[in-house]
Coordinates of N, CA, C and O in Angstrom, one line a residue:
I1 N 87.8 123.1 89.6 CA 87.4 123.6 90.9 C 88.4 124.4 91.3 O 89.4 124.4 90.7
K2 N 88.4 125.3 91.7 CA 89.0 126.6 92.5 C 89.5 126.3 94.0 O 88.1 126.6 94.8
V3 N 90.1 125.7 94.6 CA 90.5 125.5 95.9 C 91.9 126.6 96.2 O 92.6 126.5 95.9
K4 N 91.2 127.4 97.5 CA 92.4 128.4 98.0 C 93.6 127.6 98.3 O 93.2 126.4 99.0
E5 N 94.4 128.0 98.9 CA 95.6 127.5 100.0 C 94.8 127.5 101.1 O 94.0 128.2 101.7
P6 N 95.3 126.6 101.8 CA 94.6 126.5 103.2 C 95.3 127.9 104.4 O 96.2 127.9 104.4
F7 N 94.0 127.5 105.4 CA 95.0 128.1 106.4 C 95.8 126.8 107.0 O 95.3 126.2 107.3
L8 N 97.1 127.8 107.6 CA 97.7 126.9 108.0 C 97.5 126.3 109.5 O 97.9 125.5 110.1
E9 N 96.7 127.3 110.3 CA 96.0 126.7 111.3 C 94.4 126.8 111.3 O 93.9 128.0 110.3
L10 N 93.7 126.0 111.9 CA 92.2 125.9 111.8 C 91.8 127.5 112.4 O 91.9 127.9 113.2
P11 N 90.9 128.3 111.4 CA 90.6 129.5 111.7 C 89.4 129.2 112.9 O 88.8 128.5 113.4
K12 N 90.0 130.5 114.0 CA 89.2 130.6 115.1 C 87.9 130.8 115.2 O 87.0 131.2 113.9
G13 N 86.9 130.0 115.5 CA 85.3 129.6 115.9 C 84.8 128.4 115.0 O 83.7 128.3 115.2
V14 N 85.4 127.7 114.5 CA 85.2 127.0 113.6 C 84.8 125.6 114.4 O 83.7 125.3 114.6
L15 N 85.4 125.4 115.7 CA 84.8 124.3 116.5 C 84.7 124.7 117.4 O 84.5 124.1 118.9
T16 N 83.9 126.3 118.1 CA 83.0 126.6 118.9 C 81.6 125.9 119.5 O 82.1 125.9 121.0
T17 N 81.4 125.0 118.7 CA 80.1 124.1 119.1 C 80.2 123.0 119.5 O 79.1 122.5 120.2
Q18 N 81.9 122.4 119.5 CA 81.8 121.3 119.8 C 82.5 120.9 121.3 O 82.6 121.5 121.9
S19 N 81.5 119.6 121.6 CA 82.2 119.4 122.6 C 83.3 119.3 123.4 O 84.5 118.8 122.3
Q20 N 83.8 119.2 124.9 CA 85.5 118.9 125.1 C 85.1 117.4 125.0 O 85.0 116.4 124.8
F21 N 86.5 117.7 124.4 CA 87.4 116.1 124.3 C 88.8 116.0 124.4 O 89.5 116.7 124.2
D22 N 89.4 114.9 125.0 CA 90.0 114.4 125.7 C 90.7 113.3 124.9 O 90.7 112.1 125.4
G23 N 91.4 113.7 123.8 CA 91.6 113.0 122.4 C 92.3 113.6 121.2 O 92.6 115.0 121.9
I24 N 92.8 112.9 120.0 CA 93.1 113.7 119.4 C 92.0 114.4 118.3 O 91.0 113.0 117.8
T25 N 92.1 115.3 117.7 CA 90.8 115.9 116.6 C 91.3 115.8 115.2 O 92.5 116.3 114.8
L26 N 90.9 114.9 114.1 CA 91.1 115.6 113.1 C 89.8 116.4 112.6 O 88.5 116.0 112.8
T27 N 90.2 117.3 111.8 CA 88.9 117.9 111.1 C 89.1 118.3 109.7 O 90.4 118.5 109.4
V28 N 87.9 118.1 108.9 CA 88.5 118.3 107.2 C 86.8 119.5 107.1 O 85.8 119.6 107.9
L29 N 87.6 120.2 106.8 CA 86.8 121.5 106.4 C 86.4 121.8 105.0 O 87.7 121.7 104.3
R30 N 85.5 120.9 104.4 CA 84.8 121.0 102.9 C 85.2 121.8 102.2 O 84.8 123.5 103.0
C31 N 85.4 122.5 101.1 CA 86.2 123.6 100.4 C 85.3 123.6 99.0 O 84.5 124.8 98.6
K32 N 85.3 122.5 98.5 CA 84.3 122.7 97.2 C 83.7 121.9 96.7 O 84.7 120.8 96.4
D33 N 82.9 121.7 95.8 CA 82.3 120.6 95.6 C 81.8 120.4 93.9 O 81.2 121.7 93.6
N34 N 82.0 119.7 93.1 CA 82.1 119.9 91.5 C 80.8 119.1 91.0 O 81.0 119.1 89.9
A35 N 80.1 118.5 92.1 CA 79.2 117.7 91.3 C 79.6 116.2 90.7 O 79.2 115.3 90.6
K36 N 80.9 116.4 90.9 CA 82.1 114.9 90.9 C 82.3 114.2 92.0 O 82.2 113.6 92.6
S37 N 83.0 115.7 92.6 CA 83.8 115.2 93.8 C 84.0 116.5 95.0 O 83.3 118.1 94.5
T38 N 84.5 116.4 96.0 CA 84.4 117.3 97.1 C 85.7 117.4 97.2 O 86.8 116.1 97.9
I39 N 86.8 118.7 97.5 CA 88.2 119.3 98.1 C 87.7 119.5 99.1 O 87.2 120.2 99.4
G40 N 88.6 119.7 99.9 CA 88.9 119.9 101.6 C 89.9 119.6 102.2 O 91.4 119.4 101.8
W41 N 89.9 120.5 103.4 CA 91.3 120.7 104.0 C 91.3 119.7 105.5 O 90.2 119.6 106.2
I42 N 92.4 118.8 106.1 CA 92.2 118.1 106.9 C 93.3 118.7 107.8 O 94.6 119.4 107.6
Y43 N 92.6 119.2 109.0 CA 94.0 119.8 110.3 C 93.7 118.4 111.3 O 92.3 118.1 111.3
L44 N 95.0 118.7 111.7 CA 95.1 117.7 112.8 C 95.7 118.0 114.2 O 96.6 119.6 113.9
Q45 N 94.5 118.0 114.8 CA 95.2 119.5 116.2 C 95.0 120.6 115.7 O 95.7 121.2 116.3
E46 N 94.0 121.3 115.4 CA 94.1 122.7 114.5 C 95.0 122.7 113.6 O 95.3 124.1 113.3
Q47 N 96.1 122.0 113.1 CA 97.0 122.3 112.2 C 97.1 121.2 110.9 O 96.6 120.3 111.2
Y48 N 96.8 122.5 109.9 CA 97.1 121.9 108.3 C 97.5 120.9 108.6 O 98.8 121.4 108.8
Y49 N 97.2 119.4 108.1 CA 97.6 118.6 107.6 C 98.3 118.1 106.2 O 98.9 117.6 105.5
C50 N 96.7 118.3 105.6 CA 96.8 117.7 104.0 C 95.0 118.1 103.6 O 94.3 118.4 104.3
F51 N 95.0 117.6 102.4 CA 94.1 117.9 101.6 C 93.3 116.8 101.6 O 93.8 115.4 101.8
S52 N 91.6 116.6 101.4 CA 90.6 115.3 101.3 C 90.1 115.7 99.8 O 89.5 116.7 99.7
L53 N 89.8 114.3 99.8 CA 88.8 114.5 98.3 C 88.3 112.8 98.8 O 88.3 112.0 99.3
E54 N 86.4 113.7 98.5 CA 85.4 112.7 98.6 C 84.4 112.6 97.5 O 84.8 113.9 96.9
D55 N 83.4 111.8 97.1 CA 82.7 112.1 96.6 C 82.0 113.5 96.6 O 81.9 114.1 97.8
T56 N 81.4 113.4 96.5 CA 79.7 114.8 96.0 C 79.2 114.8 97.1 O 78.8 113.6 96.9
F57 N 78.5 115.8 97.3 CA 76.3 115.8 98.0 C 75.8 115.4 96.9 O 76.0 116.0 96.2
R58 N 74.8 115.0 98.0 CA 73.7 114.4 96.8 C 72.5 114.5 98.2 O 72.8 113.7 99.2
K59 N 71.2 115.0 97.4 CA 70.2 114.9 98.5 C 70.0 113.4 98.8 O 69.5 113.4 100.1
I60 N 69.8 112.8 98.0 CA 69.2 111.3 97.9 C 70.8 110.5 97.5 O 71.4 110.7 96.6
K61 N 71.3 109.6 98.7 CA 72.2 108.7 98.8 C 72.2 107.4 97.4 O 71.6 107.3 97.0
V62 N 73.6 107.9 96.8 CA 74.0 106.7 95.5 C 74.9 105.8 96.3 O 76.4 106.5 96.2
D63 N 74.9 104.9 96.5 CA 76.0 103.9 97.0 C 77.1 104.0 96.4 O 77.1 103.9 95.1
G64 N 78.5 104.0 97.2 CA 79.3 104.5 96.5 C 79.9 105.8 95.7 O 81.2 106.1 95.2
E65 N 78.9 106.7 95.5 CA 79.1 108.1 94.7 C 78.5 109.5 95.9 O 78.2 110.1 94.8
T66 N 78.5 108.7 97.3 CA 77.7 110.3 98.2 C 78.6 110.2 99.1 O 79.4 109.2 99.9
R67 N 79.2 111.4 99.0 CA 80.0 111.8 100.7 C 79.0 111.9 101.8 O 78.0 111.6 102.0
I68 N 79.7 111.2 102.7 CA 79.4 110.9 104.4 C 78.5 112.7 105.0 O 79.0 113.7 104.4
P69 N 77.8 113.0 105.6 CA 76.9 113.9 106.5 C 78.2 114.5 107.2 O 78.7 113.8 107.9
S70 N 78.2 115.5 106.8 CA 79.0 116.7 108.0 C 78.4 116.0 109.6 O 77.6 115.4 109.7
G71 N 79.2 116.3 110.0 CA 79.2 115.7 111.9 C 80.9 115.5 112.4 O 81.2 115.6 112.1
E72 N 80.4 114.7 113.6 CA 81.5 114.2 114.5 C 81.5 113.0 114.6 O 80.3 112.3 115.1
Y73 N 82.4 112.1 114.2 CA 82.9 110.7 114.4 C 83.5 110.1 115.0 O 84.8 111.2 115.4
T74 N 83.8 109.2 115.6 CA 84.7 108.6 116.5 C 85.1 107.5 115.6 O 85.1 107.1 114.4
L75 N 87.1 107.6 115.1 CA 87.8 107.4 114.4 C 88.1 106.2 115.3 O 88.7 106.1 115.9
N76 N 88.4 104.9 114.5 CA 89.2 103.9 115.1 C 89.8 102.4 114.1 O 88.9 103.1 113.0
F77 N 90.1 101.8 114.7 CA 90.1 100.6 113.6 C 89.3 99.4 113.4 O 88.7 99.9 114.5
N78 N 88.9 99.2 111.8 CA 87.6 98.1 111.6 C 88.5 96.6 111.7 O 89.4 96.3 111.3
K79 N 88.5 96.2 113.2 CA 89.5 94.8 112.9 C 88.5 93.3 112.5 O 89.2 93.0 113.2
E80 N 88.0 94.1 111.7 CA 87.5 93.0 110.7 C 88.2 93.0 109.3 O 89.0 93.4 108.8
V81 N 88.6 91.5 109.5 CA 89.7 91.0 108.5 C 88.8 90.5 107.3 O 88.2 89.6 106.9
T82 N 88.9 91.9 106.4 CA 87.8 91.7 104.7 C 89.3 91.1 103.8 O 90.2 91.4 104.2
P83 N 88.3 90.8 102.3 CA 88.8 90.8 101.5 C 90.0 92.2 101.1 O 91.8 92.2 100.9
K84 N 89.9 93.2 101.4 CA 90.4 94.3 101.6 C 91.3 94.7 102.2 O 92.4 95.3 102.3
T85 N 91.1 94.5 103.9 CA 92.0 94.3 104.8 C 93.4 93.3 104.1 O 94.3 93.8 104.6
K86 N 93.3 92.4 103.7 CA 94.2 91.8 103.4 C 95.2 91.9 102.2 O 96.2 91.9 102.3
D87 N 94.6 92.8 101.3 CA 95.0 93.6 100.1 C 96.4 94.7 100.7 O 96.9 94.7 100.0
Y88 N 95.4 95.0 102.0 CA 96.0 96.2 101.9 C 97.8 95.8 102.8 O 98.4 96.2 102.9
R89 N 97.3 94.8 103.7 CA 98.2 94.1 104.3 C 99.3 93.6 103.3 O 100.9 93.6 103.7
N90 N 98.9 92.9 102.6 CA 99.7 92.5 101.1 C 100.5 93.2 100.9 O 101.8 93.4 100.4
R91 N 99.9 94.7 100.7 CA 101.0 95.9 99.9 C 101.5 96.4 100.7 O 102.7 97.0 100.4
Y92 N 100.9 96.8 102.2 CA 101.9 97.5 102.7 C 102.3 96.7 104.6 O 101.4 97.3 105.3
P93 N 102.8 95.8 104.1 CA 103.2 94.7 105.6 C 104.1 95.7 106.6 O 103.7 94.6 107.4
E94 N 104.7 96.5 106.1 CA 105.7 96.7 107.2 C 105.0 98.0 108.1 O 105.3 98.3 109.3
W95 N 103.5 98.3 107.6 CA 103.2 99.5 108.7 C 101.6 99.7 108.8 O 100.6 99.6 109.8
F96 N 100.5 98.5 107.9 CA 99.5 98.1 107.7 C 98.5 97.5 108.6 O 99.7 95.6 108.3
T97 N 98.0 97.4 109.5 CA 96.9 96.2 110.3 C 95.5 96.3 110.1 O 95.1 95.3 109.4
Y98 N 95.2 97.4 109.9 CA 93.4 97.6 110.3 C 93.1 98.8 109.2 O 93.9 99.8 109.1
H99 N 92.2 98.8 108.9 CA 91.6 100.0 108.4 C 91.0 101.3 109.0 O 90.9 100.6 110.4
L100 N 91.3 102.6 108.8 CA 91.1 103.9 109.8 C 89.5 103.9 109.4 O 89.3 104.3 108.3
H101 N 88.6 104.0 110.8 CA 87.3 103.3 110.2 C 86.5 104.3 110.6 O 86.5 104.6 112.1
I102 N 85.5 105.3 109.9 CA 84.8 106.6 110.8 C 83.1 105.6 110.7 O 82.6 105.5 110.4
K103 N 83.3 105.3 112.4 CA 82.6 104.7 113.0 C 80.8 105.9 113.0 O 80.9 106.6 113.0
K104 N 80.1 104.7 113.0 CA 78.5 105.3 113.2 C 78.2 106.5 112.2 O 77.4 107.5 112.6
V105 N 78.4 106.1 111.2 CA 78.0 107.3 110.2 C 76.6 107.0 109.6 O 76.2 105.7 109.4
P106 N 75.8 108.0 110.1 CA 74.0 107.6 109.7 C 74.2 107.0 108.6 O 74.3 107.6 107.4
G107 N 73.6 106.0 107.6 CA 73.4 105.5 106.2 C 74.4 104.8 105.7 O 74.2 104.5 104.5
F108 N 75.6 104.8 106.6 CA 77.0 104.2 105.7 C 77.3 102.8 106.3 O 77.3 103.0 107.9
T109 N 78.2 101.9 106.0 CA 78.8 101.2 106.4 C 80.3 101.2 105.9 O 80.5 101.7 104.3
G110 N 81.1 100.8 106.6 CA 82.9 100.7 106.0 C 83.0 101.9 105.1 O 83.9 102.0 104.4
V111 N 83.5 102.9 106.4 CA 83.8 104.1 105.8 C 85.3 104.5 106.2 O 85.3 104.4 107.6
Y112 N 86.4 104.5 105.7 CA 87.7 104.7 105.8 C 87.8 106.2 105.0 O 87.6 106.6 104.4
I113 N 89.2 106.2 105.7 CA 90.5 107.2 105.4 C 91.0 106.1 104.6 O 92.1 105.5 105.4
H114 N 92.1 106.8 103.5 CA 92.5 106.1 102.5 C 93.3 106.5 102.0 O 92.8 107.7 101.3
S115 N 93.8 106.1 100.9 CA 94.7 106.5 99.8 C 94.3 106.7 98.4 O 93.0 105.5 98.2
G116 N 93.9 106.9 97.2 CA 93.3 107.1 96.0 C 93.6 108.2 95.4 O 94.0 109.3 95.6
G117 N 93.4 108.1 94.3 CA 93.8 109.4 92.9 C 92.5 110.1 92.6 O 93.0 111.5 92.4
N118 N 91.1 109.7 93.0 CA 90.1 110.6 92.9 C 89.1 110.0 92.9 O 88.8 108.8 93.6
H119 N 87.9 111.1 93.1 CA 86.7 110.9 93.0 C 86.5 109.2 93.0 O 85.3 108.4 93.7
K120 N 87.1 108.6 91.8 CA 86.2 107.2 91.8 C 87.2 106.0 93.0 O 86.7 104.9 93.0
D121 N 87.7 106.2 93.3 CA 88.5 105.3 94.5 C 87.7 105.6 95.6 O 88.7 105.2 97.1
T122 N 86.9 106.8 95.7 CA 86.2 106.8 97.4 C 85.5 106.1 97.8 O 85.5 105.5 98.8
S123 N 84.2 105.9 97.3 CA 83.0 104.8 97.6 C 82.6 105.5 98.8 O 82.3 104.8 100.0
G124 N 82.5 107.0 98.9 CA 81.9 107.4 100.0 C 83.0 107.5 101.3 O 83.2 108.1 102.5
C125 N 84.6 107.0 101.0 CA 85.2 107.5 102.2 C 86.2 108.8 101.9 O 85.8 109.2 100.8
I126 N 87.0 108.8 102.4 CA 87.9 110.4 102.8 C 89.3 109.7 102.1 O 90.1 108.6 102.6
L127 N 89.7 110.3 101.3 CA 91.4 110.2 100.7 C 92.0 111.4 100.8 O 91.3 112.2 101.2
V128 N 93.4 111.1 101.3 CA 94.1 112.3 101.8 C 95.4 112.4 101.1 O 95.8 111.2 100.2
S129 N 95.9 113.6 100.7 CA 97.0 113.9 99.7 C 97.9 115.1 100.1 O 97.2 115.9 100.7
T130 N 98.9 115.4 100.4 CA 99.1 116.3 100.1 C 99.7 117.6 98.9 O 100.1 118.9 99.2
S131 N 99.1 117.1 97.9 CA 99.3 118.0 96.9 C 98.1 117.5 96.1 O 97.8 116.1 95.5
V132 N 96.8 118.2 95.0 CA 96.1 117.9 94.1 C 96.4 118.4 93.1 O 97.0 119.5 93.3
V133 N 95.9 118.1 92.0 CA 95.8 118.5 90.6 C 94.7 118.8 90.2 O 93.9 117.7 89.6
I134 N 94.5 120.0 89.7 CA 93.3 120.3 89.1 C 93.3 120.4 87.5 O 93.7 121.6 87.3
K135 N 92.4 119.8 86.3 CA 92.4 119.9 85.2 C 90.8 120.3 84.7 O 90.5 119.0 85.4
E136 N 90.9 120.6 84.3 CA 89.4 120.5 83.2 C 88.3 119.8 84.8 O 87.6 119.5 84.2
E137 N 87.9 121.0 85.6 CA 86.6 121.0 86.7 C 87.6 119.1 87.3 O 86.0 118.8 88.4
S138 N 88.2 118.6 87.5 CA 88.4 117.4 88.0 C 89.7 117.5 88.9 O 90.6 118.0 88.6
A139 N 89.4 117.0 90.0 CA 90.5 116.8 91.0 C 91.3 115.6 90.9 O 90.7 114.6 90.9
F140 N 92.6 115.3 90.8 CA 93.3 114.3 91.3 C 94.5 114.5 92.6 O 95.2 115.5 92.3
F141 N 94.7 113.4 93.1 CA 95.6 113.2 94.1 C 97.0 112.4 93.7 O 96.8 111.6 93.0
D142 N 97.9 113.1 93.6 CA 99.1 112.7 93.3 C 100.4 112.3 94.0 O 101.0 111.3 93.7
N143 N 100.0 112.4 95.4 CA 101.0 111.5 96.3 C 100.4 110.9 97.5 O 100.6 111.3 98.6
S144 N 98.8 110.4 97.2 CA 97.8 109.8 98.6 C 98.8 109.1 98.9 O 98.6 108.7 100.3
R145 N 99.7 107.9 98.5 CA 99.6 107.0 99.4 C 100.7 107.2 100.0 O 100.7 106.8 101.3
N146 N 101.9 108.1 100.3 CA 102.7 108.3 101.0 C 101.7 109.4 102.5 O 102.7 109.5 103.5
T147 N 101.1 110.2 101.9 CA 100.2 111.1 102.9 C 99.6 109.7 103.6 O 99.6 109.9 104.9
F148 N 98.8 109.1 103.0 CA 98.2 108.5 103.6 C 99.2 107.2 104.7 O 98.9 107.1 105.7
K149 N 99.7 107.1 104.0 CA 100.7 105.8 105.5 C 101.2 106.6 106.5 O 101.3 106.2 107.6
N150 N 101.9 108.4 106.5 CA 102.1 109.1 107.1 C 101.0 109.6 108.0 O 101.0 108.8 109.5
L151 N 99.8 109.6 107.6 CA 99.1 109.7 108.2 C 98.7 108.8 109.4 O 98.2 109.1 110.7
Y152 N 98.7 107.4 108.8 CA 98.4 105.9 109.0 C 99.1 105.7 110.5 O 98.3 105.6 111.7
I153 N 100.3 106.4 110.3 CA 101.2 105.5 111.3 C 101.3 106.3 112.3 O 101.1 106.1 113.7
L154 N 100.9 107.6 112.2 CA 100.3 108.7 113.1 C 99.3 108.5 114.2 O 99.3 108.3 115.3
L155 N 98.3 107.9 113.5 CA 96.8 107.9 114.2 C 97.1 106.6 114.9 O 96.7 106.3 115.9
K156 N 97.8 105.6 114.0 CA 97.8 104.0 114.3 C 99.0 104.3 115.8 O 98.5 103.4 117.3
N157 N 99.1 104.8 116.0 CA 100.3 105.5 117.7 C 99.4 105.5 118.2 O 99.1 105.2 119.5
Y158 N 98.4 106.5 118.0 CA 98.0 107.1 118.9 C 96.5 106.1 119.6 O 96.5 105.4 120.5
L159 N 95.9 105.4 118.0 CA 94.8 104.4 118.4 C 95.2 103.2 119.6 O 95.1 102.5 120.4
E160 N 96.5 102.8 119.2 CA 97.4 101.5 120.0 C 97.5 102.0 121.2 O 97.7 100.9 122.2
S161 N 97.8 103.1 121.6 CA 97.9 103.9 122.9 C 96.3 104.0 123.6 O 96.7 104.7 124.6
N162 N 95.3 104.0 122.9 CA 94.3 104.0 123.9 C 93.7 105.5 124.2 O 93.1 105.5 124.2
T163 N 94.4 106.2 122.9 CA 94.1 107.6 122.9 C 92.9 108.0 121.9 O 92.5 107.4 120.2
P164 N 91.6 108.4 122.4 CA 90.9 108.2 121.9 C 91.0 109.4 120.4 O 91.2 110.2 120.4
V165 N 90.1 109.3 118.9 CA 90.4 109.9 117.9 C 88.8 110.3 117.6 O 88.1 109.2 117.2
R166 N 88.7 111.4 117.0 CA 87.4 111.5 116.7 C 88.2 112.4 115.2 O 89.0 113.2 114.8
I167 N 86.9 112.6 114.2 CA 86.7 113.2 113.0 C 85.9 114.2 112.8 O 84.5 113.7 113.1
I168 N 85.5 115.5 112.6 CA 84.8 116.2 112.7 C 85.0 116.4 111.1 O 85.8 117.3 111.2
I169 N 83.5 116.5 110.4 CA 83.7 117.3 109.3 C 82.3 118.4 109.2 O 81.3 118.4 109.7
K170 N 82.6 119.2 108.3 CA 82.1 120.7 108.2 C 81.9 120.8 106.5 O 82.7 120.3 106.1
D171 N 80.8 120.9 106.3 CA 79.8 121.5 105.0 C 80.6 122.9 104.7 O 81.6 123.4 105.3
E172 N 80.7 122.9 103.4 CA 81.4 124.1 102.8 C 81.0 125.4 103.5 O 81.1 126.3 103.2
D173 N 79.6 125.4 104.5 CA 78.9 126.7 104.6 C 79.9 127.2 105.8 O 79.6 127.8 106.8
W174 N 80.8 125.9 106.0 CA 81.6 126.9 107.5 C 81.8 127.9 107.7 O 82.0 128.7 108.8
I175 N 82.6 128.5 106.5 CA 83.0 129.6 106.3 C 82.1 130.8 106.8 O 82.6 132.2 107.0
K176 N 81.0 130.6 105.8 CA 79.8 131.1 105.5 C 79.6 131.9 107.0 O 78.8 132.9 107.7
N177 N 79.1 130.4 108.2 CA 79.1 130.4 109.2 C 79.7 131.4 110.0 O 79.4 132.0 111.1
L178 N 80.9 131.0 110.1 CA 82.0 131.8 110.7 C 81.9 133.3 110.6 O 81.9 133.8 111.4
N179 N 81.8 133.4 109.3 CA 81.6 134.8 108.6 C 80.3 135.6 109.2 O 80.7 136.8 110.4
D180 N 79.8 134.9 109.6 CA 78.3 135.4 110.2 C 78.4 135.6 111.9 O 78.0 136.7 112.3
R181 N 79.3 135.1 112.5 CA 79.6 134.8 113.5 C 80.4 136.0 114.2 O 80.3 136.5 115.2
S182 N 81.1 136.7 113.1 CA 82.0 137.7 113.7 C 81.4 139.0 113.1 O 80.2 139.4 112.5

């Protein structure tokens, strides 16, 4: 996998077709898919924040091994207390309450943003990290827990103050589409 350095600011024109939104926007720009995982960049309010790692694209969904479709989704807490919720609360009692849930993803349930090391940790979710290690066509995150903690606390503050949060996910063709407009 070869992934160039991210743009520090979201490239002009990437969000031109999106509706007006009075809240916080996370944007995922997928960059490279190697048939195992997808690496991307996450922007918070159009400023680069971290890398993303997801499962690969598949025309036919394979549970736990397929990334979610591109699109615009609401991000909020999943206030259902599951065994996974209890596990995270035990591991991170000082800051974790509920999972960051990407809502209403067609054909998917329980899609979260969380920490993890590689595509085997995603199960269709989005992993976050400020550092990615690429070896032999495989991508690994080595500081995902710290990145997740920082992003979680930031988003938790917005969500607890009733500020709407959305996530916009763009497939790898975003750069081609952007170039076609210029």
